[in-house]
Amino acid sequence: MSDLSYPKSKINKVNRLGDRGVYDCKTVHEIITGSQVVHVSFNPGSLEDYPVILPMIGKLGSFENPSADLSEPLDLYLHGYVSSRIMNVARQSAKDEPQKPMKVCVCATKVDGLVLSLTPNSHSMNYRSAVVFGTVELVTELEEKLYAMRLITNGVLPGRYENTRVPPDGAEMQSTQILRVTIDHASAKIRTGEPGDYEKDLKREELLDKTWTGIIPLYQAFGEPQPSSYNRVKEVPEYINKYVKETGDVEKEYAETAITKQSAGKA
Amino acid sequence: MSDLSYPKSKINKVNRLGDRGVYDCKTVHEIITGSQVVHVSFNPGSLEDYPVILPMIGKLGSFENPSADLSEPLDLYLHGYVSSRIMNVARQSAKDEPQKPMKVCVCATKVDGLVLSLTPNSHSMNYRSAVVFGTVELVTELEEKLYAMRLITNGVLPGRYENTRVPPDGAEMQSTQILRVTIDHASAKIRTGEPGDYEKDLKREELLDKTWTGIIPLYQAFGEPQPSSYNRVKEVPEYINKYVKETGDVEKEYAETAITKQSAGKA
């Protein structure tokens, strides 16, 4: 199942620098799963034509096939306060126009480095971004709602759900709305490698002699866990230390080796 | 001029957890300026009602008042390849419907920490996010275009523009489209502080005895600058080292002290 890809369409096709476009499920899903926050865009329908962007937690899973891995078809789960704007819009459009459900665009981006070249127009960044176009449904079944709450909590910090007071009680269930986003189209765009300068600049000896070119790696780092004022557990639990250490190492290594990965085209 | 704020409206008002809402120009602008990448959302008008999100570089400045600081009114400048989709949409709407210019929503987000509490529903993140609603204009004047190119390059790495081959030549000017976004509405949302648990959970002795609560700080870190294969400048220039060191220190310190800053409400 590792070769599944999102089909290219006019909606998800990477037009600009198309050689950076990636469509396989695993790559797209990994970028989303590895991002603490995704950006969700929707049209509230009433705000003078502005779309709205919200930073949210977005995690991937399949309620029908819970053992599915990242290379398989997955849904994107979002959660929020039951009467927040995005939830009101989702509820309203499900009610008013069930044949025309709410559409969203969801984007996750990691910046892996600044790419410094000889001239401003050749500058770039190393990055990984995934964009998903999807259709929203309200999750109403108790079992799927609990599935999503666990998915989201453990998607932020593996093992956390089981190590807290669960399940959510009646008031908590009622105040939380879960959205299931069916992924209609998706793609990723990735840049790695060193700077790509124009031939015209690479011939300018004086420019080469005075201009430092290269990469400044950027990555998300994790600090030491800090206890709350009311924490009573003296040692930071192993599942937390493991996550902090392993994820931090992976992020740092990716950024620091991005320059050695084959670049996908100029700039 | 340090007290200027964006007026609250139905468009930018932070409804959910309103005590986290911040409207002063300086705070909103600092979050955008301090983000390597912003997310830009627009409606291409032809894609089955999906809005589109693009990760882009977005920098703030005032061409009319170039010495303006972050507490003053500023425009947001975006750039891209002249025939990329967002630029085509901007050009088309300026041509077809000059009285109804393109609208965008732009969001910048920094995640400063994972906030771990006693129960999944009280979990949160420490973060800073800014959301801008704006109206797009194509920049056509040569002088403003050069202003924006310098603003964008130096906004990513201060001093870089002057230390490269400038100005951009004719082909580079032609292939780059600059957009000026007039900020119509804007707000920021910030969470700091330690976890906020419900009274009902803080009374559960057994839960307190077994559940670690606290913060995992998260911040953007900078690796050592890595030279390109064709770099000839042996020492990394001082303006680059200074930026890497200073920005890295600021990010780390903010995240590691966020727990001590007053929290803006529960969860």
XYZ file of C-alpha atoms in Angstrom:
534
model
C 0.000 0.000 0.000
C 2.994 2.334 -0.047
C 2.520 3.729 -3.538
C -0.866 5.379 -3.189
C -0.944 8.901 -4.555
C -3.437 11.724 -4.787
C -4.420 12.145 -8.437
C -3.324 15.386 -10.052
C -6.177 17.737 -10.898
C -6.515 21.391 -11.752
C -7.144 21.932 -8.048
C -4.072 20.368 -6.461
C -1.527 20.447 -9.285
C 1.683 22.285 -8.400
C 2.062 24.674 -11.334
C 4.954 26.876 -10.300
C 8.223 24.873 -10.040
C 6.250 21.696 -10.681
C 9.288 19.490 -10.120
C 8.909 20.257 -6.423
C 5.395 18.789 -6.416
C 4.837 15.520 -4.580
C 1.536 13.646 -4.543
C 2.102 10.396 -2.695
C -0.085 9.929 0.369
C 2.790 9.119 2.709
C 4.709 12.341 2.010
C 1.628 14.556 2.166
C 0.387 12.880 5.354
C 3.772 12.983 7.092
C 4.047 16.744 6.685
C 0.607 17.239 8.212
C 1.127 14.742 11.017
C 4.508 16.251 11.849
C 3.134 19.775 12.227
C 1.956 21.002 15.628
C -0.375 23.422 13.904
C -2.074 23.484 10.514
C -3.751 26.479 8.910
C -7.399 25.992 7.982
C -9.096 28.291 5.507
C -12.829 28.563 4.897
C -15.401 31.031 3.653
C -17.709 32.206 6.407
C -20.032 33.554 3.745
C -20.772 36.816 5.449
C -17.514 38.728 5.821
C -17.221 40.923 2.740
C -15.612 38.183 0.642
C -12.624 37.616 2.883
C -11.770 33.978 3.447
C -10.742 33.231 7.043
C -7.620 31.401 8.226
C -7.417 29.722 11.618
C -4.395 27.997 13.106
C -5.713 24.668 14.445
C -4.560 21.199 15.414
C -5.217 18.792 12.529
C -4.536 15.070 12.799
C -5.000 12.234 10.320
C -6.715 8.939 10.948
C -9.321 6.520 9.706
C -12.210 5.649 11.998
C -13.262 2.875 9.598
C -9.752 1.468 9.366
C -7.993 2.566 12.559
C -4.836 0.566 11.870
C -4.219 2.394 8.573
C -0.743 3.883 8.282
C 0.303 7.179 6.693
C 0.541 5.683 3.201
C -3.159 4.810 3.180
C -6.292 6.932 2.670
C -7.011 8.984 5.785
C -9.358 11.691 6.978
C -8.305 14.887 8.688
C -9.838 15.549 12.096
C -10.230 19.032 13.571
C -11.730 20.007 16.893
C -12.944 23.166 18.515
C -15.322 24.819 20.894
C -18.872 23.998 19.867
C -19.931 27.613 19.290
C -16.747 28.963 17.702
C -17.163 30.553 14.275
C -15.846 27.673 12.191
C -18.165 25.248 13.995
C -21.136 27.560 13.586
C -20.436 27.864 9.867
C -20.040 24.084 9.524
C -23.286 23.440 11.387
C -25.149 26.105 9.479
C -24.079 24.886 6.060
C -24.858 21.256 6.964
C -28.333 22.418 7.970
C -29.101 24.965 5.250
C -27.422 23.327 2.279
C -26.737 19.655 2.976
C -26.047 19.126 -0.725
C -23.357 21.832 -0.607
C -21.200 21.033 2.423
C -18.494 23.316 3.787
C -15.193 23.233 1.920
C -11.820 23.917 3.478
C -8.225 24.241 2.430
C -5.710 23.054 5.015
C -1.996 23.795 4.813
C 0.926 22.562 6.925
C 4.379 24.091 6.427
C 7.819 23.420 7.845
C 10.635 25.833 7.077
C 13.905 23.898 7.014
C 16.353 26.620 6.106
C 17.147 29.971 4.535
C 18.789 29.576 1.127
C 21.224 32.417 0.459
C 22.404 32.939 -3.092
C 24.251 35.608 -5.059
C 21.270 37.789 -5.898
C 17.970 38.500 -4.080
C 15.811 36.919 -6.775
C 17.598 33.572 -6.446
C 17.121 33.423 -2.700
C 14.789 30.747 -1.424
C 13.933 28.605 1.564
C 14.172 24.903 2.115
C 10.707 23.816 3.159
C 8.079 21.114 3.177
C 4.453 22.095 2.718
C 1.280 20.102 2.240
C -2.018 21.493 0.995
C -5.294 19.606 1.328
C -8.655 20.523 -0.178
C -11.470 18.836 1.674
C -15.141 18.559 2.494
C -16.292 18.976 6.070
C -18.699 16.783 7.999
C -19.783 17.165 11.606
C -18.940 14.115 13.674
C -22.010 13.153 15.672
C -21.449 9.522 16.655
C -20.080 9.143 20.166
C -17.608 6.450 19.219
C -16.056 8.409 16.356
C -15.908 11.493 18.534
C -13.933 9.627 21.189
C -11.726 8.132 18.464
C -10.943 11.637 17.206
C -10.272 13.069 20.663
C -7.753 10.321 21.339
C -6.237 10.733 17.847
C -5.793 14.473 18.356
C -4.348 14.230 21.884
C -1.934 11.445 20.985
C -1.155 13.138 17.676
C 0.283 16.065 19.618
C 2.073 13.890 22.190
C 2.036 10.098 21.744
C 0.655 8.315 24.805
C -0.722 11.423 26.450
C -4.398 10.450 26.221
C -3.942 7.255 28.242
C -1.906 9.127 30.826
C -4.590 11.671 31.723
C -8.107 11.629 33.150
C -10.247 10.022 30.450
C -12.762 9.659 28.990
C -13.984 13.232 28.625
C -17.111 13.724 30.726
C -20.545 14.785 29.501
C -19.893 18.523 29.690
C -16.588 18.140 27.851
C -18.157 16.026 25.123
C -20.927 18.578 24.653
C -18.633 21.592 24.489
C -16.341 20.012 21.872
C -17.242 19.755 18.216
C -15.221 17.424 15.988
C -15.037 17.935 12.221
C -14.091 15.163 9.818
C -12.507 16.517 6.624
C -12.654 14.130 3.688
C -9.587 14.825 1.572
C -10.742 15.516 -1.992
C -7.403 16.720 -3.392
C -3.938 17.050 -1.892
C -0.337 17.728 -2.777
C 2.973 18.571 -1.190
C 5.793 20.841 -2.259
C 9.340 20.305 -1.054
C 12.614 22.125 -1.582
C 15.943 20.744 -0.417
C 19.512 21.243 -1.479
C 21.908 24.126 -1.811
C 21.338 27.527 -3.430
C 20.670 27.603 -7.159
C 22.214 30.597 -8.848
C 21.867 31.802 -12.418
C 24.707 31.159 -14.851
C 24.970 34.907 -15.379
C 25.877 35.414 -11.718
C 28.126 32.366 -11.413
C 30.370 33.971 -14.049
C 30.898 37.137 -12.018
C 34.220 36.579 -10.255
C 34.020 39.683 -8.117
C 30.523 38.758 -6.958
C 31.622 35.232 -6.053
C 34.625 36.594 -4.179
C 32.580 38.825 -1.930
C 29.197 37.126 -1.460
C 28.738 34.348 1.081
C 26.299 31.742 -0.261
C 24.846 28.794 1.575
C 22.121 27.596 3.905
C 21.047 28.611 7.389
C 19.278 25.513 8.780
C 16.048 26.165 10.673
C 14.205 23.646 12.785
C 11.731 23.322 15.582
C 13.528 22.689 18.852
C 12.162 21.370 22.114
C 13.160 22.795 25.488
C 13.321 20.898 28.779
C 9.837 20.050 30.066
C 8.843 22.501 32.823
C 6.486 21.352 35.614
C 3.319 23.313 36.442
C 3.004 24.942 39.878
C 0.659 22.133 40.969
C 2.549 19.211 39.443
C 3.308 16.460 41.978
C 5.064 13.936 39.710
C 8.771 14.418 40.333
C 10.242 12.709 37.290
C 9.183 13.695 33.802
C 7.562 10.478 32.473
C 9.526 8.430 29.971
C 6.958 8.775 27.134
C 7.378 12.569 27.326
C 11.179 12.523 27.445
C 11.260 10.045 24.570
C 9.015 12.197 22.395
C 10.957 15.379 23.143
C 14.327 13.764 22.465
C 13.375 11.778 19.374
C 11.292 14.451 17.649
C 13.859 17.119 18.414
C 16.638 14.972 16.955
C 14.646 14.206 13.793
C 13.822 17.871 13.166
C 17.398 19.007 13.710
C 18.876 16.310 11.550
C 16.479 16.932 8.680
C 17.315 20.656 8.619
C 21.049 20.128 8.941
C 21.220 17.570 6.135
C 18.739 19.300 3.787
C 21.649 20.955 1.945
C 22.950 17.513 0.929
C 19.621 16.329 -0.457
C 19.099 16.715 -4.151
C 17.614 20.080 -4.971
C 14.383 20.221 -6.898
C 15.226 22.895 -9.431
C 16.576 26.406 -9.389
C 15.952 28.895 -6.556
C 2.674 56.481 18.188
C 2.960 53.331 20.297
C -0.710 52.992 21.204
C -2.240 52.566 17.763
C -4.646 49.664 17.574
C -6.749 47.991 14.923
C -10.407 48.717 15.668
C -12.491 45.704 16.665
C -15.079 44.723 14.104
C -17.201 41.680 13.423
C -14.430 40.602 11.062
C -11.375 40.653 13.313
C -12.884 40.302 16.785
C -11.526 37.331 18.738
C -14.731 35.650 19.916
C -13.499 32.419 21.463
C -11.389 33.089 24.573
C -11.591 36.799 23.865
C -9.207 37.638 26.693
C -6.443 36.303 24.471
C -7.249 38.824 21.753
C -4.766 41.628 21.140
C -5.328 44.475 18.688
C -2.416 46.874 19.015
C -0.433 47.380 15.819
C 2.934 46.635 17.392
C 1.958 43.180 18.670
C 0.174 42.172 15.465
C 3.029 43.461 13.299
C 5.758 41.833 15.397
C 4.222 38.378 15.008
C 4.078 38.771 11.226
C 7.553 40.282 10.924
C 9.013 37.569 13.122
C 7.603 34.718 11.016
C 9.680 33.278 8.176
C 6.492 32.232 6.435
C 2.908 33.489 6.525
C -0.134 31.664 5.182
C -2.128 33.563 2.579
C -5.687 32.565 1.754
C -7.701 33.738 -1.239
C -10.591 32.621 -3.410
C -9.488 31.754 -6.926
C -13.108 31.880 -7.964
C -13.056 28.785 -10.091
C -12.161 25.841 -7.873
C -15.457 24.392 -6.680
C -15.717 26.801 -3.740
C -12.454 25.819 -2.077
C -10.401 28.722 -0.807
C -6.665 28.293 -1.431
C -3.844 28.639 1.106
C -0.275 29.378 0.070
C 2.735 29.602 2.361
C 4.529 32.810 1.323
C 6.972 35.379 2.613
C 5.075 38.421 3.886
C 6.829 41.542 5.164
C 5.491 44.817 6.516
C 6.514 48.278 5.441
C 5.302 51.660 4.287
C 6.495 52.964 0.955
C 4.979 56.378 1.744
C 6.587 56.507 5.162
C 9.617 54.238 4.973
C 10.898 55.096 8.452
C 7.666 53.929 10.094
C 8.196 51.448 12.906
C 6.100 48.420 13.822
C 3.710 50.448 15.962
C 2.590 52.509 12.976
C 0.245 51.754 10.057
C 1.960 49.462 7.575
C 1.168 47.529 4.415
C 1.939 43.870 3.849
C 4.077 43.062 0.814
C 3.999 39.699 -0.945
C 5.971 38.609 -3.978
C 5.819 35.783 -6.459
C 6.418 34.575 -9.951
C 4.480 36.756 -12.355
C 2.351 33.948 -13.768
C 1.714 31.960 -10.591
C -1.935 31.392 -9.731
C -2.254 34.023 -7.005
C -0.726 36.636 -9.307
C -2.998 35.651 -12.189
C -6.042 35.927 -9.923
C -4.891 39.318 -8.615
C -4.289 40.620 -12.130
C -7.551 39.241 -13.438
C -9.663 40.727 -10.671
C -7.939 44.118 -10.985
C -8.787 44.030 -14.690
C -12.278 42.536 -14.630
C -13.634 44.079 -11.485
C -11.529 47.064 -10.404
C -14.296 48.081 -8.003
C -14.098 44.670 -6.314
C -10.406 44.019 -5.685
C -8.988 40.703 -4.472
C -9.327 40.042 -0.748
C -6.953 37.943 1.286
C -6.620 36.637 4.785
C -3.042 36.308 6.014
C -2.070 34.396 9.146
C 1.262 34.065 10.962
C 1.614 31.598 13.827
C 4.356 30.728 16.281
C 3.930 27.712 18.544
C 5.770 28.385 21.806
C 4.973 25.249 23.754
C 2.766 22.251 24.450
C 0.599 22.774 27.517
C -0.039 19.491 29.315
C -2.829 19.366 31.862
C -4.742 16.728 33.789
C -7.330 15.920 31.140
C -7.260 16.015 27.325
C -9.844 18.787 27.030
C -7.751 21.170 29.135
C -4.653 20.665 27.022
C -3.498 23.633 24.986
C -0.524 25.237 23.337
C 1.314 28.424 24.077
C 1.270 30.385 20.838
C 1.242 33.750 19.146
C -0.860 34.188 16.033
C -1.791 37.214 13.948
C -4.586 37.342 11.383
C -4.879 40.106 8.814
C -7.750 40.763 6.425
C -6.656 42.858 3.499
C -7.223 44.192 0.026
C -4.714 43.442 -2.702
C -3.197 45.856 -5.200
C -0.631 45.108 -7.863
C 2.517 47.168 -7.445
C 3.416 48.666 -10.806
C 5.709 51.585 -9.975
C 9.383 50.704 -10.338
C 10.417 52.526 -7.190
C 7.849 50.825 -4.974
C 8.734 47.464 -6.492
C 12.390 47.935 -5.622
C 11.384 49.133 -2.149
C 9.383 45.921 -1.641
C 12.135 43.646 -2.969
C 14.600 45.136 -0.523
C 12.023 45.004 2.294
C 11.353 41.326 1.645
C 15.007 40.298 1.319
C 16.088 42.211 4.404
C 12.954 41.098 6.238
C 14.162 37.516 5.947
C 17.790 38.342 6.776
C 18.699 41.928 7.766
C 21.423 43.374 5.565
C 21.251 40.649 2.945
C 20.019 42.858 0.098
C 23.013 45.190 0.249
C 25.366 42.226 0.386
C 24.256 40.639 -2.894
C 24.183 41.566 -6.581
C 21.603 44.357 -6.818
C 19.531 45.869 -8.223
C 17.546 43.074 -9.880
C 18.006 43.238 -13.644
C 15.305 43.694 -16.263
C 14.420 40.021 -16.589
C 14.204 39.646 -12.813
C 12.001 42.695 -12.458
C 9.686 41.398 -15.162
C 9.368 37.896 -13.752
C 8.524 39.111 -10.241
C 5.129 40.443 -9.271
C 4.763 42.358 -6.017
C 1.416 42.641 -4.226
C 0.645 45.358 -1.698
C -1.972 44.263 0.833
C -3.742 47.139 2.573
C -4.650 45.897 6.035
C -8.383 46.423 6.537
C -8.743 44.471 9.800
C -6.272 42.668 12.021
C -5.910 41.003 15.376
C -3.579 38.754 17.304
C -4.219 35.951 19.746
C -1.658 34.970 22.357
C -1.519 32.284 25.034
C 1.208 32.158 27.652
C 1.482 30.700 31.112
C 1.107 27.335 32.730
C -1.668 24.765 32.249
C -5.175 25.721 33.374
C -7.073 22.809 34.865
C -10.687 22.602 35.951
C -11.492 22.750 39.637
C -13.118 19.344 39.333
C -9.795 17.782 38.308
C -7.645 19.730 40.771
C -9.621 18.067 43.570
C -8.754 14.552 42.403
C -5.798 13.553 44.580
C -5.110 10.309 42.749
C -5.097 12.103 39.404
C -2.694 14.770 40.688
C -0.429 12.081 42.129
C -0.019 10.257 38.836
C -0.302 12.879 36.071
C 2.666 15.033 35.094
C 1.487 18.537 34.178
C 3.525 21.341 32.704
C 4.918 22.849 29.542
C 7.162 21.549 26.777
C 8.759 24.695 25.289
C 8.951 24.791 21.475
C 10.939 27.273 19.451
C 12.524 27.813 16.101
C 16.229 27.080 16.278
C 18.991 28.068 13.875
C 21.764 25.685 12.866
C 25.305 26.675 11.911
C 25.390 28.372 8.496
C 26.562 25.881 5.837
C 28.448 27.143 2.771
C 27.318 26.248 -0.755
C 29.603 24.143 -2.960
C 30.613 27.286 -4.877
C 30.995 29.638 -1.917
C 34.401 31.351 -1.836
C 33.988 33.544 1.256
C 35.742 31.665 4.057
C 34.276 33.397 7.086
C 30.526 33.608 7.575
C 29.879 37.377 7.497
C 29.164 39.122 10.767
C 25.648 40.278 9.794
C 24.658 36.636 9.247
C 26.213 35.352 12.472
C 24.624 38.201 14.397
C 21.169 37.461 13.006
C 21.454 33.727 13.667
C 22.690 34.184 17.216
C 20.349 37.004 18.240
C 17.175 35.644 16.668
C 17.876 32.153 17.966
C 18.394 33.483 21.484
C 15.191 35.544 21.391
C 13.081 32.600 20.182
C 14.507 30.221 22.765
C 14.136 32.647 25.609
C 10.544 33.514 24.737
C 9.533 29.843 24.691
C 11.393 28.970 27.880
C 9.928 31.850 29.858
C 6.387 31.619 28.436
C 5.327 29.525 31.450
C 6.124 32.429 33.760
C 4.087 34.951 31.800
C 0.568 35.574 32.967
C -1.850 33.159 31.381
C -4.807 34.528 29.475
C -7.551 32.298 30.836
C -8.211 28.626 31.159
C -6.922 25.964 28.737
